[in-house]
PDB file of C-alpha atoms in Angstrom:
ATOM      1  CA  GLN Q 116      12.998  11.217  17.451  1.00  0.00           C
ATOM      2  CA  GLN Q 117       9.939   9.629  16.160  1.00  0.00           C
ATOM      3  CA  PRO Q 118       7.354  11.067  17.548  1.00  0.00           C
ATOM      4  CA  VAL Q 119       4.785   8.124  18.673  1.00  0.00           C
ATOM      5  CA  GLN Q 120       1.107   7.728  17.516  1.00  0.00           C
ATOM      6  CA  SER Q 121      -1.838   5.670  19.206  1.00  0.00           C
ATOM      7  CA  PRO Q 122      -3.060   3.897  18.008  1.00  0.00           C
ATOM      8  CA  GLN Q 123      -1.810   1.914  15.906  1.00  0.00           C
ATOM      9  CA  ALA Q 124      -5.139   0.946  13.954  1.00  0.00           C
ATOM     10  CA  VAL Q 125      -8.740   1.596  13.846  1.00  0.00           C
ATOM     11  CA  ILE Q 126     -11.712   0.092  12.301  1.00  0.00           C
ATOM     12  CA  LEU Q 127     -14.743   1.686  11.844  1.00  0.00           C
ATOM     13  CA  ARG Q 128     -18.407   1.997  11.191  1.00  0.00           C
ATOM     14  CA  GLU Q 129     -18.789   4.127   8.474  1.00  0.00           C
ATOM     15  CA  GLY Q 130     -20.354   7.073   9.928  1.00  0.00           C
ATOM     16  CA  GLU Q 131     -18.184   6.371  13.142  1.00  0.00           C
ATOM     17  CA  ASP Q 132     -15.660   8.918  15.045  1.00  0.00           C
ATOM     18  CA  ALA Q 133     -12.110   8.274  15.464  1.00  0.00           C
ATOM     19  CA  VAL Q 134      -8.776   9.610  17.261  1.00  0.00           C
ATOM     20  CA  ILE Q 135      -6.254   9.033  16.199  1.00  0.00           C
ATOM     21  CA  ASN Q 136      -2.609  11.174  18.883  1.00  0.00           C
ATOM     22  CA  CYS Q 137       0.822  12.311  17.652  1.00  0.00           C
ATOM     23  CA  SER Q 138       2.742  12.885  20.796  1.00  0.00           C
ATOM     24  CA  SER Q 139       6.733  14.210  20.754  1.00  0.00           C
ATOM     25  CA  SER Q 140       8.812  14.035  23.963  1.00  0.00           C
ATOM     26  CA  LYS Q 141      10.712  17.103  23.154  1.00  0.00           C
ATOM     27  CA  ALA Q 142       8.921  20.381  22.298  1.00  0.00           C
ATOM     28  CA  LEU Q 143       7.119  20.834  19.070  1.00  0.00           C
ATOM     29  CA  TYR Q 144       7.393  24.307  17.195  1.00  0.00           C
ATOM     30  CA  SER Q 145       5.212  22.403  14.271  1.00  0.00           C
ATOM     31  CA  VAL Q 146       2.308  19.026  13.508  1.00  0.00           C
ATOM     32  CA  HIS Q 147       1.558  17.969   9.887  1.00  0.00           C
ATOM     33  CA  TRP Q 148      -0.480  15.588   9.219  1.00  0.00           C
ATOM     34  CA  TYR Q 149      -1.263  13.146   5.798  1.00  0.00           C
ATOM     35  CA  ARG Q 150      -2.904  10.197   4.885  1.00  0.00           C
ATOM     36  CA  GLN Q 151      -1.246   7.314   2.490  1.00  0.00           C
ATOM     37  CA  LYS Q 152      -3.943   4.871   0.877  1.00  0.00           C
ATOM     38  CA  HIS Q 153      -2.652   2.575  -0.412  1.00  0.00           C
ATOM     39  CA  GLY Q 154       0.575   1.931  -2.483  1.00  0.00           C
ATOM     40  CA  GLU Q 155      -0.025   5.876  -3.177  1.00  0.00           C
ATOM     41  CA  ALA Q 156       2.212   8.717  -1.679  1.00  0.00           C
ATOM     42  CA  PRO Q 157       1.325  10.138   1.434  1.00  0.00           C
ATOM     43  CA  VAL Q 158      -1.931  13.200   0.582  1.00  0.00           C
ATOM     44  CA  PHE Q 159      -1.237  16.375   3.165  1.00  0.00           C
ATOM     45  CA  LEU Q 160      -4.350  16.828   5.228  1.00  0.00           C
ATOM     46  CA  MET Q 161      -3.072  20.254   6.976  1.00  0.00           C
ATOM     47  CA  ILE Q 162      -0.325  22.224   8.962  1.00  0.00           C
ATOM     48  CA  LEU Q 163      -0.613  22.720  12.506  1.00  0.00           C
ATOM     49  CA  LEU Q 164       1.605  25.810  13.822  1.00  0.00           C
ATOM     50  CA  LYS Q 165       1.332  27.028  17.173  1.00  0.00           C
ATOM     51  CA  GLY Q 166      -0.215  25.897  20.547  1.00  0.00           C
ATOM     52  CA  GLY Q 167      -4.159  25.628  21.323  1.00  0.00           C
ATOM     53  CA  GLU Q 168      -4.298  25.599  17.438  1.00  0.00           C
ATOM     54  CA  GLN Q 169      -6.794  24.186  15.952  1.00  0.00           C
ATOM     55  CA  LYS Q 170      -7.993  23.436  12.127  1.00  0.00           C
ATOM     56  CA  GLY Q 171     -10.262  21.882   9.915  1.00  0.00           C
ATOM     57  CA  HIS Q 172     -10.851  20.265   6.306  1.00  0.00           C
ATOM     58  CA  GLU Q 173     -14.660  19.436   5.867  1.00  0.00           C
ATOM     59  CA  LYS Q 174     -14.570  16.574   8.099  1.00  0.00           C
ATOM     60  CA  ILE Q 175     -11.687  15.426   9.919  1.00  0.00           C
ATOM     61  CA  SER Q 176      -9.820  18.608  12.521  1.00  0.00           C
ATOM     62  CA  ALA Q 177      -7.078  18.765  14.320  1.00  0.00           C
ATOM     63  CA  SER Q 178      -5.915  20.584  17.580  1.00  0.00           C
ATOM     64  CA  PHE Q 179      -2.426  21.124  19.184  1.00  0.00           C
ATOM     65  CA  ASN Q 180      -1.532  20.772  22.844  1.00  0.00           C
ATOM     66  CA  GLU Q 181       2.261  22.282  22.580  1.00  0.00           C
ATOM     67  CA  LYS Q 182       1.978  21.418  25.866  1.00  0.00           C
ATOM     68  CA  LYS Q 183       1.468  18.155  26.119  1.00  0.00           C
ATOM     69  CA  GLN Q 184       3.603  18.205  23.313  1.00  0.00           C
ATOM     70  CA  GLN Q 185       0.894  16.379  21.190  1.00  0.00           C
ATOM     71  CA  SER Q 186      -1.775  17.121  18.917  1.00  0.00           C
ATOM     72  CA  SER Q 187      -4.206  15.308  18.218  1.00  0.00           C
ATOM     73  CA  LEU Q 188      -6.735  14.082  14.808  1.00  0.00           C
ATOM     74  CA  TYR Q 189     -10.649  13.269  14.569  1.00  0.00           C
ATOM     75  CA  LEU Q 190     -12.363  12.442  11.318  1.00  0.00           C
ATOM     76  CA  THR Q 191     -15.478  12.829  12.741  1.00  0.00           C
ATOM     77  CA  ALA Q 192     -18.791  10.840  10.578  1.00  0.00           C
ATOM     78  CA  SER Q 193     -16.200   8.890   8.983  1.00  0.00           C
ATOM     79  CA  GLN Q 194     -16.834   7.774   5.036  1.00  0.00           C
ATOM     80  CA  LEU Q 195     -15.621   5.202   3.018  1.00  0.00           C
ATOM     81  CA  SER Q 196     -12.405   7.749   1.620  1.00  0.00           C
ATOM     82  CA  TYR Q 197     -11.011   8.379   5.045  1.00  0.00           C
ATOM     83  CA  SER Q 198      -9.263   4.692   4.446  1.00  0.00           C
ATOM     84  CA  GLY Q 199      -5.016   4.107   4.928  1.00  0.00           C
ATOM     85  CA  THR Q 200      -2.854   5.030   7.097  1.00  0.00           C
ATOM     86  CA  TYR Q 201      -2.405   8.344   8.326  1.00  0.00           C
ATOM     87  CA  PHE Q 202       0.716   9.475   9.314  1.00  0.00           C
ATOM     88  CA  CYS Q 203       2.218  12.750  11.468  1.00  0.00           C
ATOM     89  CA  GLY Q 204       5.292  14.787  10.878  1.00  0.00           C
ATOM     90  CA  THR Q 205       6.604  16.422  14.299  1.00  0.00           C
ATOM     91  CA  VAL Q 206       9.068  19.067  13.174  1.00  0.00           C
ATOM     92  CA  ASN Q 207      10.741  20.197  16.560  1.00  0.00           C
ATOM     93  CA  TYR Q 208      13.308  23.020  17.204  1.00  0.00           C
ATOM     94  CA  GLY Q 209      15.879  22.865  15.805  1.00  0.00           C
ATOM     95  CA  GLN Q 210      15.738  19.362  14.506  1.00  0.00           C
ATOM     96  CA  ASN Q 211      14.253  18.394  10.564  1.00  0.00           C
ATOM     97  CA  PHE Q 212      10.566  16.954   9.662  1.00  0.00           C
ATOM     98  CA  VAL Q 213       9.900  13.639  10.985  1.00  0.00           C
ATOM     99  CA  PHE Q 214       7.133  11.242  10.501  1.00  0.00           C
ATOM    100  CA  GLY Q 215       5.510   9.481  13.713  1.00  0.00           C
ATOM    101  CA  PRO Q 216       4.738   5.152  12.552  1.00  0.00           C
ATOM    102  CA  GLY Q 217       0.872   5.710  11.237  1.00  0.00           C
ATOM    103  CA  THR Q 218      -2.294   4.865  12.086  1.00  0.00           C
ATOM    104  CA  ARG Q 219      -4.221   1.971  10.339  1.00  0.00           C
ATOM    105  CA  LEU Q 220      -7.669   2.956  10.104  1.00  0.00           C
ATOM    106  CA  SER Q 221     -10.223   1.099   7.607  1.00  0.00           C
ATOM    107  CA  VAL Q 222     -13.753   1.872   7.269  1.00  0.00           C
ATOM    108  CA  LEU Q 223     -16.291  -0.584   7.166  1.00  0.00           C
ATOM    109  CA  PRO Q 224     -20.003   0.391   5.009  1.00  0.00           C
TER     110      PRO Q 224
ATOM    111  CA  GLY E 612      -1.218  22.968  -3.829  1.00  0.00           C
ATOM    112  CA  ALA E 613       2.133  22.929  -4.955  1.00  0.00           C
ATOM    113  CA  VAL E 614       2.385  19.384  -7.386  1.00  0.00           C
ATOM    114  CA  VAL E 615       5.882  17.212  -7.643  1.00  0.00           C
ATOM    115  CA  SER E 616       6.287  14.153 -10.147  1.00  0.00           C
ATOM    116  CA  GLN E 617       8.604  10.967 -10.224  1.00  0.00           C
ATOM    117  CA  HIS E 618       9.406   9.083 -12.737  1.00  0.00           C
ATOM    118  CA  PRO E 619       9.243   6.381 -13.233  1.00  0.00           C
ATOM    119  CA  SER E 620       6.024   4.953 -11.098  1.00  0.00           C
ATOM    120  CA  TRP E 621       7.780   0.836 -11.595  1.00  0.00           C
ATOM    121  CA  VAL E 622      10.550  -0.722 -12.344  1.00  0.00           C
ATOM    122  CA  ILE E 623      11.958  -4.136 -11.906  1.00  0.00           C
ATOM    123  CA  CYS E 624      15.394  -4.377 -13.167  1.00  0.00           C
ATOM    124  CA  LYS E 625      18.250  -7.309 -11.613  1.00  0.00           C
ATOM    125  CA  SER E 626      20.449  -7.443  -9.623  1.00  0.00           C
ATOM    126  CA  GLY E 627      23.274  -5.738  -9.875  1.00  0.00           C
ATOM    127  CA  THR E 628      22.256  -2.567 -12.385  1.00  0.00           C
ATOM    128  CA  SER E 629      21.643   0.605 -11.990  1.00  0.00           C
ATOM    129  CA  VAL E 630      18.311   2.838 -11.525  1.00  0.00           C
ATOM    130  CA  LYS E 631      17.638   5.986 -11.537  1.00  0.00           C
ATOM    131  CA  ILE E 632      14.078   8.278 -10.133  1.00  0.00           C
ATOM    132  CA  GLU E 633      14.040  11.673 -10.962  1.00  0.00           C
ATOM    133  CA  CYS E 634      11.578  14.220  -8.316  1.00  0.00           C
ATOM    134  CA  ARG E 635      10.763  17.341 -10.732  1.00  0.00           C
ATOM    135  CA  SER E 636       8.612  19.832  -9.087  1.00  0.00           C
ATOM    136  CA  LEU E 637       5.964  21.092 -11.975  1.00  0.00           C
ATOM    137  CA  ASP E 638       4.045  24.062 -10.564  1.00  0.00           C
ATOM    138  CA  PHE E 639       7.213  25.825  -8.461  1.00  0.00           C
ATOM    139  CA  GLN E 640      11.197  25.303  -8.039  1.00  0.00           C
ATOM    140  CA  ALA E 641      12.474  23.291  -4.940  1.00  0.00           C
ATOM    141  CA  THR E 642      16.723  23.560  -3.958  1.00  0.00           C
ATOM    142  CA  THR E 643      15.530  21.390  -1.306  1.00  0.00           C
ATOM    143  CA  MET E 644      13.836  17.800  -2.051  1.00  0.00           C
ATOM    144  CA  PHE E 645      13.802  15.975   0.748  1.00  0.00           C
ATOM    145  CA  TRP E 646      14.143  11.401  -0.638  1.00  0.00           C
ATOM    146  CA  TYR E 647      12.115   8.746   1.577  1.00  0.00           C
ATOM    147  CA  ARG E 648      11.979   4.750   1.353  1.00  0.00           C
ATOM    148  CA  GLN E 649       9.194   3.209   2.738  1.00  0.00           C
ATOM    149  CA  PHE E 650       9.018  -0.759   3.163  1.00  0.00           C
ATOM    150  CA  PRO E 651       5.900  -2.306   3.323  1.00  0.00           C
ATOM    151  CA  LYS E 652       3.673  -1.484   6.435  1.00  0.00           C
ATOM    152  CA  GLN E 653       6.410   0.539   7.616  1.00  0.00           C
ATOM    153  CA  SER E 654       6.357   4.763   7.615  1.00  0.00           C
ATOM    154  CA  LEU E 655       8.492   6.812   5.619  1.00  0.00           C
ATOM    155  CA  MET E 656      12.285   6.913   6.680  1.00  0.00           C
ATOM    156  CA  LEU E 657      13.690   9.612   5.216  1.00  0.00           C
ATOM    157  CA  MET E 658      17.054   8.953   3.186  1.00  0.00           C
ATOM    158  CA  ALA E 659      18.993  12.162   1.931  1.00  0.00           C
ATOM    159  CA  THR E 660      17.925  15.681   2.111  1.00  0.00           C
ATOM    160  CA  SER E 661      18.581  16.136  -1.738  1.00  0.00           C
ATOM    161  CA  ASN E 662      19.575  20.917  -1.797  1.00  0.00           C
ATOM    162  CA  GLU E 663      20.420  21.923  -4.773  1.00  0.00           C
ATOM    163  CA  GLY E 664      23.170  22.710  -6.152  1.00  0.00           C
ATOM    164  CA  SER E 665      25.194  21.471  -2.989  1.00  0.00           C
ATOM    165  CA  LYS E 666      26.243  17.840  -1.636  1.00  0.00           C
ATOM    166  CA  ALA E 667      23.420  16.470  -0.283  1.00  0.00           C
ATOM    167  CA  THR E 668      22.837  15.913   2.963  1.00  0.00           C
ATOM    168  CA  TYR E 669      22.675  11.413   3.541  1.00  0.00           C
ATOM    169  CA  GLU E 670      20.969   9.707   6.671  1.00  0.00           C
ATOM    170  CA  GLN E 671      23.158   8.256   8.926  1.00  0.00           C
ATOM    171  CA  GLY E 672      23.509   4.398   7.568  1.00  0.00           C
ATOM    172  CA  VAL E 673      22.481   5.071   4.592  1.00  0.00           C
ATOM    173  CA  GLU E 674      25.295   4.738   2.247  1.00  0.00           C
ATOM    174  CA  LYS E 675      26.073   7.903  -0.837  1.00  0.00           C
ATOM    175  CA  ASP E 676      28.329   5.716  -2.586  1.00  0.00           C
ATOM    176  CA  LYS E 677      25.262   3.473  -3.198  1.00  0.00           C
ATOM    177  CA  PHE E 678      21.918   5.855  -3.417  1.00  0.00           C
ATOM    178  CA  LEU E 679      23.422   9.421  -5.381  1.00  0.00           C
ATOM    179  CA  ILE E 680      21.704  11.986  -5.939  1.00  0.00           C
ATOM    180  CA  ASN E 681      21.988  15.074  -7.842  1.00  0.00           C
ATOM    181  CA  HIS E 682      20.116  18.301  -7.845  1.00  0.00           C
ATOM    182  CA  ALA E 683      20.969  19.954 -10.788  1.00  0.00           C
ATOM    183  CA  SER E 684      18.290  22.417 -11.371  1.00  0.00           C
ATOM    184  CA  LEU E 685      15.340  24.529  -9.315  1.00  0.00           C
ATOM    185  CA  THR E 686      13.061  21.709 -10.343  1.00  0.00           C
ATOM    186  CA  LEU E 687      14.743  18.250 -10.516  1.00  0.00           C
ATOM    187  CA  SER E 688      16.287  15.436  -8.385  1.00  0.00           C
ATOM    188  CA  THR E 689      17.538  12.130  -9.601  1.00  0.00           C
ATOM    189  CA  LEU E 690      18.393   9.280  -7.479  1.00  0.00           C
ATOM    190  CA  THR E 691      19.796   6.938  -8.963  1.00  0.00           C
ATOM    191  CA  VAL E 692      20.411   3.461  -6.848  1.00  0.00           C
ATOM    192  CA  THR E 693      23.288   1.541  -8.199  1.00  0.00           C
ATOM    193  CA  SER E 694      24.238  -1.859  -7.962  1.00  0.00           C
ATOM    194  CA  ALA E 695      21.320  -2.430  -6.294  1.00  0.00           C
ATOM    195  CA  HIS E 696      20.684  -6.024  -4.625  1.00  0.00           C
ATOM    196  CA  PRO E 697      16.680  -7.532  -3.455  1.00  0.00           C
ATOM    197  CA  GLU E 698      17.241  -5.874   0.020  1.00  0.00           C
ATOM    198  CA  ASP E 699      16.869  -2.148  -2.210  1.00  0.00           C
ATOM    199  CA  SER E 700      13.497  -3.173  -2.442  1.00  0.00           C
ATOM    200  CA  SER E 701      11.795  -0.195  -1.354  1.00  0.00           C
ATOM    201  CA  PHE E 702       8.818   2.177  -2.565  1.00  0.00           C
ATOM    202  CA  TYR E 703      11.043   4.958  -2.957  1.00  0.00           C
ATOM    203  CA  ILE E 704       8.579   8.551  -2.470  1.00  0.00           C
ATOM    204  CA  CYS E 705      10.247  12.154  -2.983  1.00  0.00           C
ATOM    205  CA  SER E 706       9.725  15.609  -1.749  1.00  0.00           C
ATOM    206  CA  ALA E 707       9.576  19.465  -1.781  1.00  0.00           C
ATOM    207  CA  ARG E 708      10.227  21.926   0.303  1.00  0.00           C
ATOM    208  CA  VAL E 709       7.489  24.500  -0.038  1.00  0.00           C
ATOM    209  CA  SER E 710       8.317  27.411   2.059  1.00  0.00           C
ATOM    210  CA  GLY E 711       5.580  29.354   4.238  1.00  0.00           C
ATOM    211  CA  ARG E 712       5.879  32.966   5.274  1.00  0.00           C
ATOM    212  CA  VAL E 713       6.180  30.677   9.016  1.00  0.00           C
ATOM    213  CA  THR E 714       6.786  27.086   7.971  1.00  0.00           C
ATOM    214  CA  ASP E 715       7.693  25.269   5.429  1.00  0.00           C
ATOM    215  CA  THR E 716       5.761  22.149   3.958  1.00  0.00           C
ATOM    216  CA  GLN E 717       6.160  18.919   2.204  1.00  0.00           C
ATOM    217  CA  TYR E 718       4.815  17.440  -1.104  1.00  0.00           C
ATOM    218  CA  PHE E 719       5.036  14.701  -2.493  1.00  0.00           C
ATOM    219  CA  GLY E 720       6.020  12.812  -5.774  1.00  0.00           C
ATOM    220  CA  PRO E 721       3.944  10.009  -6.510  1.00  0.00           C
ATOM    221  CA  GLY E 722       6.466   7.829  -5.359  1.00  0.00           C
ATOM    222  CA  THR E 723       8.459   5.303  -7.559  1.00  0.00           C
ATOM    223  CA  ARG E 724       8.400   1.188  -6.834  1.00  0.00           C
ATOM    224  CA  LEU E 725      10.996  -0.767  -7.315  1.00  0.00           C
ATOM    225  CA  THR E 726      11.090  -4.392  -7.903  1.00  0.00           C
ATOM    226  CA  VAL E 727      15.426  -6.031  -7.959  1.00  0.00           C
ATOM    227  CA  LEU E 728      15.534  -9.261  -8.780  1.00  0.00           C
TER     228      LEU E 728
END
């Protein structure tokens, strides 16, 4: 079952913040976040396993709310290099990894 | 992180020909690799799971006789698109599964852009 991502697209000015949400209709075992730039393969950002877990890498962080069956990716003080399509990938209990539809992020100077 | 390579990075072929795409794990052994297809402005759709030494597992709607997968070694999986047609034109991406202590992570190859004329 494919997870739902919101928003579908977002346009930011450099330095602004953004939040991308990923939710599943079924219980989540783990959530993976990837970023894909045009014409390239997805690049792994981070994985979240436990409910309530939060992780971060530089100014990109994510949280995982197991009860709500959702994860959020936070991009703070966005940079031009953050532009791309962000995919969450979810693993439900007993099921395979499934990518979400993606959120297209554009950071403008 | 783990490095996965794909070859070729792009290919243009005539309708009716077969195209082979290679996926290699460069610095680790991958018992399981995945093949995805991505159409413009869409998400990655899993085509099949490739297991070393055994037959691939295909997703519903993917023709196994058209998309031949061979995982002959722990570092190489190949996808052959047989009798390619223009509708097979797409971005094909492989990934390799790396097992962690608690869960697995997928690392992706750079992708192969196939254009069928």
